[in-house]
XYZ file of C-alpha atoms in Angstrom:
671
model
C -63.281 -18.831 -17.347
C -61.650 -16.633 -19.978
C -61.835 -17.502 -23.616
C -58.687 -17.186 -25.706
C -57.675 -18.106 -29.256
C -54.395 -19.923 -29.816
C -53.283 -20.240 -33.453
C -56.926 -20.105 -34.538
C -58.124 -22.534 -31.899
C -60.624 -21.016 -29.475
C -60.821 -22.527 -26.027
C -61.654 -21.756 -22.461
C -58.883 -21.775 -19.866
C -59.074 -21.880 -15.987
C -59.096 -18.626 -14.147
C -55.560 -17.597 -13.300
C -53.895 -19.668 -15.974
C -50.961 -18.201 -17.897
C -50.672 -17.795 -21.617
C -48.149 -20.650 -21.626
C -50.652 -22.989 -19.964
C -53.320 -21.862 -22.407
C -51.042 -22.705 -25.332
C -50.299 -26.137 -23.887
C -54.123 -26.744 -23.387
C -54.434 -26.022 -27.103
C -51.847 -28.610 -27.839
C -49.051 -26.213 -28.717
C -45.490 -26.824 -27.595
C -43.892 -23.786 -25.960
C -40.066 -23.923 -25.418
C -38.812 -22.937 -21.999
C -35.830 -23.154 -19.702
C -36.676 -21.323 -16.485
C -40.357 -22.217 -16.260
C -41.270 -25.377 -14.345
C -44.740 -26.465 -13.302
C -43.865 -26.961 -9.667
C -41.708 -23.854 -9.176
C -42.562 -20.163 -8.978
C -42.412 -18.174 -12.148
C -39.066 -16.414 -12.836
C -39.543 -15.208 -16.389
C -35.843 -14.852 -16.961
C -34.942 -17.118 -19.872
C -37.324 -15.474 -22.371
C -37.451 -18.614 -24.518
C -41.285 -18.885 -24.221
C -41.992 -15.713 -26.214
C -45.354 -15.596 -28.075
C -47.261 -12.849 -29.899
C -50.319 -11.640 -28.016
C -53.106 -9.245 -29.050
C -54.290 -6.956 -27.718
C -50.890 -5.883 -26.451
C -47.694 -4.214 -27.465
C -46.346 -5.059 -30.908
C -43.524 -7.240 -29.590
C -43.235 -10.842 -28.376
C -44.060 -11.427 -24.672
C -42.970 -14.087 -22.201
C -45.942 -16.480 -22.036
C -44.929 -17.994 -18.654
C -45.450 -14.745 -16.744
C -48.448 -13.315 -18.680
C -51.923 -14.097 -17.354
C -54.465 -15.382 -19.847
C -57.251 -12.894 -20.283
C -60.671 -12.795 -22.056
C -60.358 -12.196 -25.810
C -56.692 -12.706 -26.184
C -55.477 -13.852 -29.651
C -52.188 -15.742 -29.217
C -49.811 -16.751 -31.970
C -47.060 -19.261 -31.259
C -45.618 -19.689 -34.781
C -45.687 -16.267 -36.443
C -42.540 -14.877 -38.102
C -42.118 -12.456 -35.196
C -42.142 -15.296 -32.642
C -39.726 -17.408 -34.775
C -37.265 -14.584 -35.082
C -37.527 -13.757 -31.371
C -36.886 -17.336 -30.289
C -33.924 -17.602 -32.627
C -32.487 -14.415 -31.099
C -32.946 -15.642 -27.559
C -31.300 -18.929 -28.387
C -28.469 -17.097 -30.073
C -27.914 -15.081 -26.857
C -28.008 -18.178 -24.744
C -25.261 -19.841 -26.792
C -22.995 -16.818 -26.785
C -21.188 -18.096 -23.664
C -22.260 -21.809 -23.716
C -19.204 -23.974 -24.275
C -19.063 -26.600 -27.086
C -19.012 -29.428 -24.562
C -21.725 -31.730 -25.979
C -19.351 -34.601 -26.794
C -18.020 -34.695 -23.192
C -21.087 -33.518 -21.325
C -23.238 -36.071 -19.373
C -26.373 -34.152 -20.298
C -25.832 -35.090 -23.909
C -28.842 -36.904 -25.404
C -31.317 -35.614 -22.795
C -30.457 -31.955 -22.823
C -33.159 -29.268 -23.183
C -30.612 -26.845 -24.725
C -29.666 -29.342 -27.389
C -33.269 -30.156 -28.181
C -34.454 -26.576 -28.382
C -31.409 -25.202 -30.206
C -32.166 -27.734 -32.987
C -35.901 -26.972 -32.969
C -35.911 -23.177 -32.467
C -32.382 -21.890 -33.026
C -30.586 -20.509 -35.995
C -28.034 -22.539 -37.895
C -25.195 -20.177 -37.021
C -24.089 -17.461 -34.580
C -23.285 -13.862 -35.381
C -21.216 -13.539 -32.142
C -17.473 -14.160 -32.200
C -16.364 -12.803 -28.806
C -14.481 -15.033 -26.314
C -16.766 -17.150 -24.184
C -16.741 -16.419 -20.506
C -15.537 -19.067 -17.991
C -16.736 -19.613 -14.451
C -14.756 -21.215 -11.686
C -16.160 -24.604 -10.514
C -18.358 -24.715 -7.461
C -18.309 -27.567 -4.945
C -21.814 -28.795 -4.150
C -20.997 -32.059 -2.324
C -20.404 -35.682 -3.248
C -23.546 -35.990 -5.325
C -23.651 -33.061 -7.733
C -21.012 -32.538 -10.276
C -20.733 -28.865 -11.368
C -19.608 -27.373 -14.684
C -20.849 -23.859 -14.133
C -19.435 -22.462 -17.336
C -22.463 -24.245 -18.975
C -24.978 -22.544 -16.658
C -27.626 -20.359 -18.391
C -28.914 -18.840 -15.114
C -32.399 -20.277 -15.329
C -32.446 -20.436 -11.431
C -34.487 -23.599 -11.314
C -31.997 -25.045 -8.762
C -32.227 -21.890 -6.601
C -36.109 -21.970 -6.536
C -36.169 -25.722 -5.877
C -33.900 -25.359 -2.848
C -35.814 -22.410 -1.469
C -39.402 -23.409 -2.289
C -39.556 -27.207 -2.342
C -36.738 -28.352 -0.079
C -37.052 -25.253 2.093
C -33.234 -24.996 2.424
C -31.571 -21.775 1.327
C -28.309 -23.346 0.265
C -28.126 -22.348 -3.405
C -28.274 -18.769 -4.657
C -26.830 -16.304 -7.243
C -23.828 -14.017 -6.920
C -23.104 -10.818 -8.894
C -25.120 -9.399 -11.766
C -25.382 -9.467 -15.545
C -22.805 -11.410 -17.446
C -20.899 -11.960 -14.162
C -23.823 -13.742 -12.472
C -22.853 -17.182 -10.976
C -24.950 -19.855 -9.262
C -23.291 -21.305 -6.123
C -23.955 -22.764 -2.720
C -23.529 -20.749 0.405
C -19.736 -20.262 0.932
C -19.301 -23.073 -1.611
C -20.167 -25.736 0.926
C -21.803 -29.055 0.090
C -25.537 -29.165 -0.324
C -26.571 -31.175 2.755
C -30.324 -31.737 2.542
C -31.953 -35.029 1.581
C -33.392 -33.955 -1.707
C -30.385 -32.112 -3.110
C -29.880 -34.258 -6.207
C -33.275 -33.273 -7.672
C -31.615 -30.107 -9.008
C -29.847 -32.427 -11.436
C -33.104 -33.384 -13.073
C -34.252 -29.815 -13.049
C -31.108 -28.379 -14.707
C -31.958 -27.916 -18.445
C -28.275 -27.929 -19.394
C -25.100 -29.761 -18.258
C -24.208 -27.289 -15.446
C -25.427 -29.696 -12.711
C -24.965 -33.401 -13.458
C -24.658 -36.577 -11.360
C -21.236 -36.932 -9.749
C -21.249 -40.685 -9.176
C -22.764 -41.329 -12.649
C -20.274 -39.117 -14.472
C -19.103 -40.570 -17.835
C -20.864 -43.928 -17.185
C -23.234 -44.187 -20.120
C -25.272 -42.378 -22.728
C -29.086 -42.493 -22.387
C -29.597 -44.405 -25.699
C -27.469 -47.286 -24.306
C -29.803 -47.884 -21.387
C -32.785 -50.149 -20.860
C -35.471 -48.397 -18.861
C -37.607 -50.288 -16.382
C -40.426 -48.976 -14.159
C -40.034 -49.768 -10.512
C -40.684 -48.634 -6.948
C -38.168 -47.062 -4.493
C -37.613 -49.264 -1.376
C -35.400 -46.814 0.597
C -38.400 -45.736 2.640
C -42.092 -46.452 2.956
C -43.428 -43.800 0.596
C -43.163 -46.067 -2.488
C -41.790 -43.303 -4.737
C -42.124 -44.194 -8.428
C -38.735 -44.634 -10.091
C -37.108 -45.636 -13.385
C -34.251 -48.054 -13.416
C -31.701 -47.433 -16.160
C -29.592 -50.532 -16.803
C -26.999 -51.751 -19.210
C -26.165 -55.398 -19.412
C -26.531 -56.973 -15.890
C -26.057 -53.722 -13.967
C -28.375 -50.930 -12.976
C -26.368 -47.742 -13.547
C -28.848 -45.127 -12.252
C -32.226 -44.569 -10.653
C -34.387 -41.616 -11.668
C -37.798 -40.515 -10.360
C -41.030 -40.861 -12.319
C -43.894 -38.431 -12.148
C -46.733 -39.489 -9.898
C -48.616 -36.632 -8.351
C -50.240 -38.867 -5.779
C -47.031 -40.156 -4.360
C -43.775 -38.440 -4.991
C -44.721 -35.753 -7.500
C -41.441 -35.925 -9.473
C -38.919 -35.862 -6.600
C -36.687 -38.574 -5.109
C -34.549 -38.736 -1.971
C -30.813 -38.741 -2.381
C -30.722 -42.182 -0.818
C -33.274 -43.681 -3.167
C -31.318 -42.256 -6.103
C -27.703 -42.957 -5.155
C -27.807 -46.218 -3.255
C -27.744 -47.786 -6.730
C -23.955 -48.430 -6.651
C -24.485 -50.641 -3.586
C -26.527 -53.065 -5.695
C -23.390 -54.874 -7.034
C -21.166 -54.627 -3.924
C -21.074 -57.091 -1.015
C -23.439 -59.376 -2.937
C -24.312 -62.867 -1.972
C -23.886 -64.762 -5.167
C -23.597 -68.418 -3.856
C -25.095 -70.401 -0.930
C -23.112 -70.681 2.311
C -23.328 -73.107 5.167
C -21.763 -72.652 8.614
C -19.222 -75.358 9.467
C -16.961 -75.236 12.484
C -18.142 -71.732 13.188
C -17.385 -70.352 9.757
C -19.524 -69.778 6.715
C -18.195 -71.739 3.730
C -19.459 -71.837 0.175
C -21.780 -74.717 -0.597
C -23.881 -75.937 -3.455
C -27.681 -75.316 -3.501
C -28.262 -79.066 -2.726
C -25.920 -78.914 0.229
C -27.610 -75.741 1.581
C -31.116 -77.235 1.248
C -29.994 -80.494 2.877
C -28.587 -78.486 5.756
C -31.916 -76.749 6.274
C -33.963 -79.951 5.882
C -31.709 -81.720 8.413
C -32.920 -79.320 11.202
C -36.281 -81.123 10.941
C -38.084 -78.308 12.861
C -41.580 -79.747 12.616
C -43.951 -76.771 13.582
C -41.133 -74.868 15.343
C -40.520 -72.311 12.496
C -40.577 -68.562 12.552
C -40.267 -66.041 9.728
C -38.883 -62.550 9.929
C -39.343 -60.195 6.974
C -36.874 -57.464 6.275
C -37.525 -53.854 5.315
C -37.011 -54.234 1.501
C -38.952 -57.378 0.871
C -41.793 -57.569 -1.739
C -45.217 -59.070 -0.897
C -44.734 -62.157 -3.088
C -41.685 -63.196 -1.093
C -43.566 -62.712 2.218
C -46.511 -64.647 0.909
C -44.333 -67.544 -0.261
C -42.570 -67.659 3.175
C -45.993 -67.554 4.897
C -47.177 -70.420 2.745
C -44.068 -72.467 3.631
C -44.462 -71.763 7.322
C -48.134 -72.585 7.138
C -47.408 -75.863 5.362
C -45.084 -76.710 8.267
C -47.782 -75.826 10.744
C -46.451 -72.468 11.978
C -47.987 -69.013 12.077
C -45.028 -67.194 13.741
C -44.587 -64.265 11.324
C -43.122 -60.844 12.092
C -41.829 -57.945 10.037
C -41.107 -55.357 12.702
C -37.478 -56.239 13.139
C -36.527 -53.791 15.906
C -39.192 -54.910 18.416
C -42.191 -52.646 17.746
C -45.436 -54.231 19.015
C -48.279 -51.813 18.293
C -51.855 -53.188 17.764
C -52.371 -54.207 14.215
C -55.886 -55.690 14.535
C -57.284 -52.755 12.511
C -54.835 -51.528 9.822
C -56.734 -48.231 9.519
C -55.024 -47.260 12.752
C -51.552 -47.741 11.263
C -52.206 -46.276 7.786
C -51.524 -42.810 6.402
C -55.182 -42.190 5.856
C -54.984 -38.536 4.642
C -52.981 -39.758 1.655
C -49.569 -38.328 0.768
C -51.127 -35.729 -1.543
C -53.992 -35.068 0.755
C -51.890 -34.052 3.756
C -51.139 -30.778 1.916
C -54.724 -29.662 2.702
C -54.293 -29.961 6.504
C -54.611 -26.672 8.354
C -53.455 -27.997 11.803
C -50.884 -30.772 12.231
C -49.442 -32.673 15.138
C -46.287 -34.801 14.513
C -45.694 -37.360 17.257
C -42.282 -39.116 17.348
C -41.260 -38.679 13.693
C -38.190 -37.145 12.097
C -39.970 -36.690 8.810
C -36.942 -35.401 6.901
C -35.114 -38.623 7.505
C -38.011 -41.063 7.652
C -39.707 -39.810 4.532
C -37.773 -37.073 2.731
C -40.247 -36.684 -0.134
C -43.136 -36.179 2.249
C -41.542 -33.190 3.993
C -42.030 -30.809 1.042
C -45.761 -31.648 1.212
C -45.844 -30.693 4.930
C -43.971 -27.570 4.031
C -46.709 -26.639 1.476
C -49.374 -27.062 4.163
C -47.278 -24.837 6.593
C -46.705 -22.207 3.932
C -50.506 -22.106 3.291
C -51.075 -21.319 6.974
C -51.242 -24.676 8.739
C -49.950 -24.656 12.329
C -47.513 -27.453 12.908
C -46.722 -28.961 16.383
C -44.065 -31.555 17.157
C -43.754 -33.966 20.057
C -40.191 -35.301 20.246
C -36.561 -34.131 20.050
C -36.016 -31.038 17.870
C -35.201 -31.455 14.101
C -34.995 -28.807 11.432
C -38.352 -28.992 9.678
C -37.650 -26.296 7.032
C -40.977 -24.670 7.973
C -42.323 -23.059 11.256
C -43.078 -25.601 13.967
C -43.889 -25.371 17.683
C -42.168 -28.079 19.796
C -44.285 -29.422 22.588
C -41.433 -31.203 24.250
C -40.414 -34.869 24.460
C -42.875 -36.052 27.140
C -45.829 -38.024 25.766
C -47.886 -36.900 28.638
C -48.748 -33.820 26.634
C -50.936 -36.015 24.419
C -53.336 -36.225 27.391
C -53.891 -32.471 27.375
C -52.452 -30.284 24.661
C -51.377 -26.732 25.564
C -54.161 -24.089 25.369
C -53.035 -22.610 22.111
C -52.617 -25.938 20.335
C -55.975 -27.067 21.762
C -57.780 -24.014 20.341
C -56.080 -24.451 16.989
C -57.227 -28.065 16.639
C -60.742 -27.263 17.797
C -61.071 -24.551 15.168
C -59.357 -26.383 12.365
C -61.305 -27.477 9.299
C -58.841 -30.266 8.391
C -56.859 -31.230 11.480
C -54.293 -33.997 11.086
C -51.915 -36.073 13.109
C -48.788 -38.091 12.126
C -47.397 -40.666 14.428
C -43.910 -42.000 13.500
C -41.638 -44.838 14.498
C -40.606 -43.306 17.808
C -44.165 -42.699 18.822
C -45.285 -46.177 17.886
C -42.354 -47.570 19.795
C -43.227 -45.710 22.970
C -46.826 -47.001 22.867
C -48.473 -43.672 21.888
C -50.853 -45.150 19.279
C -53.838 -45.396 21.710
C -53.355 -41.837 22.884
C -53.160 -40.587 19.315
C -56.383 -42.426 18.476
C -58.011 -40.772 21.384
C -56.886 -37.400 20.104
C -58.341 -38.341 16.704
C -61.732 -38.805 18.366
C -61.430 -35.685 20.600
C -60.596 -33.318 17.709
C -62.730 -35.138 15.117
C -59.816 -35.864 12.752
C -62.316 -37.994 10.718
C -65.077 -35.789 9.456
C -67.110 -34.645 6.394
C -66.071 -31.421 4.796
C -67.372 -29.298 1.970
C -64.922 -30.948 -0.436
C -65.477 -34.473 0.760
C -64.568 -36.876 3.485
C -61.446 -36.082 5.592
C -59.429 -38.517 7.588
C -56.539 -36.827 9.360
C -55.130 -39.765 11.295
C -51.758 -40.947 9.845
C -49.107 -43.439 10.705
C -45.775 -42.883 9.007
C -43.787 -46.174 8.530
C -40.168 -46.346 7.456
C -39.908 -49.719 5.779
C -41.074 -50.421 2.190
C -42.363 -53.826 3.238
C -44.307 -52.712 6.328
C -47.881 -52.258 5.144
C -47.632 -55.272 2.725
C -46.339 -57.401 5.677
C -49.133 -56.208 8.018
C -51.732 -57.064 5.307
C -50.194 -60.551 5.080
C -50.191 -61.063 8.819
C -46.613 -60.398 9.584
C -47.391 -59.081 13.086
C -47.502 -60.918 16.445
C -49.338 -59.462 19.439
C -46.044 -58.898 21.279
C -43.920 -58.243 18.210
C -40.649 -60.130 17.729
C -40.566 -60.855 21.451
C -43.246 -63.505 20.773
C -40.876 -65.174 18.283
C -38.008 -65.151 20.802
C -40.307 -66.591 23.562
C -41.392 -69.466 21.219
C -37.743 -70.563 20.822
C -38.163 -71.800 17.251
C -35.810 -74.494 15.928
C -35.715 -72.787 12.500
C -35.749 -69.032 11.784
C -36.292 -67.899 8.192
C -34.873 -64.454 7.796
C -36.065 -62.676 4.642
C -33.352 -60.068 4.259
C -33.932 -59.048 7.961
C -30.673 -57.178 8.833
C -31.843 -55.133 11.743
C -32.663 -58.115 14.067
C -30.718 -58.888 17.269
C -30.021 -62.530 16.445
C -28.250 -63.227 19.714
C -31.852 -63.686 21.098
C -32.193 -66.652 18.704
C -28.979 -68.350 19.904
C -30.577 -71.770 20.179
C -32.245 -71.557 16.632
C -30.910 -72.380 13.171
C -31.020 -69.093 11.224
C -31.548 -69.380 7.423
C -30.958 -66.030 5.713
C -32.530 -65.465 2.297
C -31.197 -62.145 1.010
C -28.987 -60.327 -1.421
C -26.204 -58.567 0.608
C -23.651 -59.847 3.048
C -24.923 -57.638 5.834
C -25.759 -58.176 9.500
C -28.258 -60.920 8.910
C -25.968 -62.970 6.729
C -23.186 -62.693 9.326
C -25.525 -64.189 11.961
C -26.925 -67.005 9.778
C -26.213 -70.688 9.815
C -27.344 -71.132 6.204
C -27.222 -68.353 3.596
C -29.382 -68.690 0.492
C -28.672 -65.871 -2.079
C -31.717 -63.940 -3.213
C -32.527 -61.093 -5.514
C -32.538 -57.330 -4.847
C -35.582 -55.235 -5.655
C -34.167 -54.460 -9.137
C -33.792 -58.152 -9.984
C -37.347 -59.461 -9.520
C -40.905 -58.374 -10.235
C -42.845 -57.573 -7.076
C -45.773 -55.921 -5.247
C -45.122 -53.175 -2.716
C -47.574 -51.343 -0.452
C -46.623 -47.943 0.777
C -47.426 -46.215 4.029
C -50.802 -44.910 2.732
C -51.880 -48.411 1.730
C -51.203 -47.909 -2.001
C -50.541 -51.210 -3.833
C -47.903 -50.652 -6.579
C -46.037 -53.083 -8.952
C -42.358 -53.122 -9.801
C -40.762 -54.784 -12.790
C -37.510 -56.755 -13.115
C -34.641 -54.778 -14.604
C -31.690 -57.144 -14.544
C -30.766 -60.666 -13.434
C -29.363 -61.479 -10.069
C -25.608 -62.165 -9.982
C -23.972 -65.591 -9.846
C -26.085 -68.438 -8.297
C -28.491 -65.978 -6.638
C -32.164 -66.565 -7.527
C -35.430 -64.713 -7.097
C -36.611 -65.168 -3.499
C -39.881 -67.034 -4.251
C -37.984 -69.676 -6.260
C -35.707 -70.213 -3.279
C -38.650 -70.719 -0.956
C -40.417 -72.971 -3.443
C -37.327 -75.158 -3.692
C -36.907 -75.130 0.062
C -40.525 -76.486 0.407
C -39.528 -79.420 -1.790
C -36.432 -80.096 0.300
C -38.551 -80.044 3.486
C -41.218 -82.248 1.952
C -44.221 -79.894 2.047
C -46.395 -78.288 -0.624
C -47.018 -74.585 -0.917
C -49.616 -74.669 -3.662
C -47.742 -72.748 -6.520
C -45.147 -73.621 -9.075
C -44.797 -70.319 -10.967
C -44.741 -66.618 -10.284
C -48.162 -66.119 -11.846
C -49.679 -68.939 -9.655
C -47.980 -67.322 -6.591
C -49.405 -63.874 -7.468
C -52.904 -65.397 -8.065
C -52.830 -67.220 -4.730
C -51.707 -64.070 -2.889
C -54.527 -62.053 -4.547
C -57.070 -64.736 -3.582
C -55.876 -64.737 0.043
C -55.654 -60.897 0.269
C -57.727 -59.375 -2.578
C -56.428 -55.837 -2.034
C -52.955 -57.108 -3.145
C -54.367 -58.258 -6.480
C -54.977 -54.743 -7.831
C -53.026 -51.543 -7.964
C -54.395 -48.634 -6.006
C -55.347 -47.620 -2.467
C -56.489 -50.516 -0.174
C -59.553 -49.923 2.047
C -58.875 -50.705 5.679
C -62.271 -49.573 7.030
C -63.079 -47.236 9.821
C -60.677 -45.766 12.364
C -60.879 -47.563 15.753
C -61.166 -45.727 19.075
C -58.185 -45.377 21.532
C -57.615 -44.812 25.163
C -56.477 -41.405 26.252
C -53.296 -40.800 28.137
C -49.684 -41.781 27.335
C -46.462 -41.877 29.326
C -42.779 -41.981 28.503
C -40.325 -39.721 26.936
C -39.136 -39.727 23.247
C -35.368 -39.189 23.697
C -34.346 -40.171 20.165
C -35.626 -41.166 16.703
C -35.138 -44.636 15.196
C -32.892 -43.499 12.322
C -29.449 -42.576 13.528
C -27.814 -42.203 10.053
C -30.033 -41.207 7.148
C -27.662 -42.530 4.494
C -27.065 -46.028 5.968
C -30.476 -47.478 6.844
C -30.509 -50.619 4.745
C -27.978 -53.170 3.390
C -27.978 -51.718 -0.115
C -27.143 -48.261 1.189
C -24.510 -49.628 3.599
C -22.791 -51.308 0.659
C -22.867 -48.108 -1.354
C -19.641 -46.198 -1.610
C -21.558 -43.023 -2.347
C -23.819 -43.420 0.655
C -20.776 -44.115 2.851
C -19.167 -40.914 1.681
C -22.323 -38.916 2.176
C -22.583 -40.161 5.728
C -18.976 -39.369 6.467
C -18.936 -35.957 4.832
C -22.432 -34.572 5.284
C -23.279 -35.983 8.706
C -19.950 -36.567 10.408
C -17.935 -33.648 9.077
C -15.130 -35.540 7.397
C -13.314 -33.845 4.585
C -12.248 -35.470 1.267
C -9.460 -33.988 -0.820
C -10.002 -33.668 -4.543
C -7.398 -35.029 -6.984
C -5.852 -31.668 -7.503
C -5.360 -31.209 -3.781
């Protein structure tokens, strides 16, 4: 490890570290625009200049200079100060004076660094250049006259997303950043370039002119648009969440977020259920809470009760509903709305055991029945990292553009009985082989065959760097693992509930269920949007969205995470657990808790893993039976942008679906 001296501080730095990283280890702040920890080094903004000896008597770009033994680095010498002032002066030659009308105002790197490192005036009086606007789709608003050509957006698209949609045209002062033929950016991570842009060139289209950052209350939460549990920040003003931004968590989402997780936010206040409804003469009519509870109690179901959990539900809501069903004498609980019925007796078999970060270390990977880009957009860049490091990737299922080299083994699950020779040799020689089974694979009954493959190729093994478990199940619902831990799984799936013909069906925001199969049941829908489930219900009890209640969520790798409440639910809607607690009183039973703290304590007592944040331990991987049959002809998600009731209520998601997936065109105002 080389020893360097930074402003008189001597320290050792890791081999291969740059001078910029050495300065940061010494606690020095180095300004930068083009450098980003997760992107390749470009070295083109020159803002990170420092003085290094031995070396030429001039400032050097610290981001691209390797730290070497004996270097003496100065970050605050007069030479460095003058150099940074000069660079900032150059950057501002063509930058427009847009700060009062720019959405980046208040959280702009250029503003902050021009104050901290710039001169008080400019010596340049030439006319500023102007750049024609570029269209990047419905999510990204462009003002390319502000662009300083840091190329962060270009490198993100190429290296992280793996989609070469953004690049540079021309040279020198005429250089412009644009998409290919000025078409919309169509990949599922496109809006992350907004976070990366250090100026106001790329800003959020739907959020344009909505608020300033100092007006917003910031709340830590968890994304529910998929099962990854991406860490997010909710920015709210008054009773409305205005935007959702990713938080840094290297173990889960790094610092990325899918476009759906970010932009379904405008669906939170549309099509909302803000009062109870009761079906009378075939129509849902508004009612009071007392009337709604009386209508449910009048069913008098006895033990004939079933509970179906939706995809966005928190663990506390599911536990409260389980307690209510248990008090009534029922154990009919199910969370797999669309009919999946895989074996859940050992949750290690349906967990992402490698860990979201750990999958990057795989050197051979078999994906069975999973369209990863749509089912877990933030996971796909991690698989791309593994592929770029040399991992061989094989796919069983219909073709999808993986953004990295893959070998498709066809749609027939019979291939799992005997992999082709080249794939067989790759997995036998791999040090860290891995397998991912997705929703289509689970739906076709391939779990046993995949478990047999795990045993055949020793996916669970000890390695030089520790234990390795390469068997992974990739779920699509934020509530799935939490529901399985709470027992929301019947042997035959939802078919068992249909066969039981329950008098009362409690639907916890379950909008993907075929309710025609429960024609003889009274359906009580507890949810937040007037979606499919509410249309099929006999009684509608308005609940809270994930932004309007505290809750516990478990992601697809078994990671227990907590979300906080950002705003209050609209109208007469209430937090789901309070609705279930009041419903218990109406039905004359006791559920054993009267407050949220008591509910959470009872849940932690029943399932200790849900009482602490972090990875749950599901034990050893079970064995499976070799052989599988059937053909995977399609994946479960048909439209990436419209997979849940919040997204379906979102105008932005509706437009993304229409324009990016179905090719519809939208005229701008000037057209």
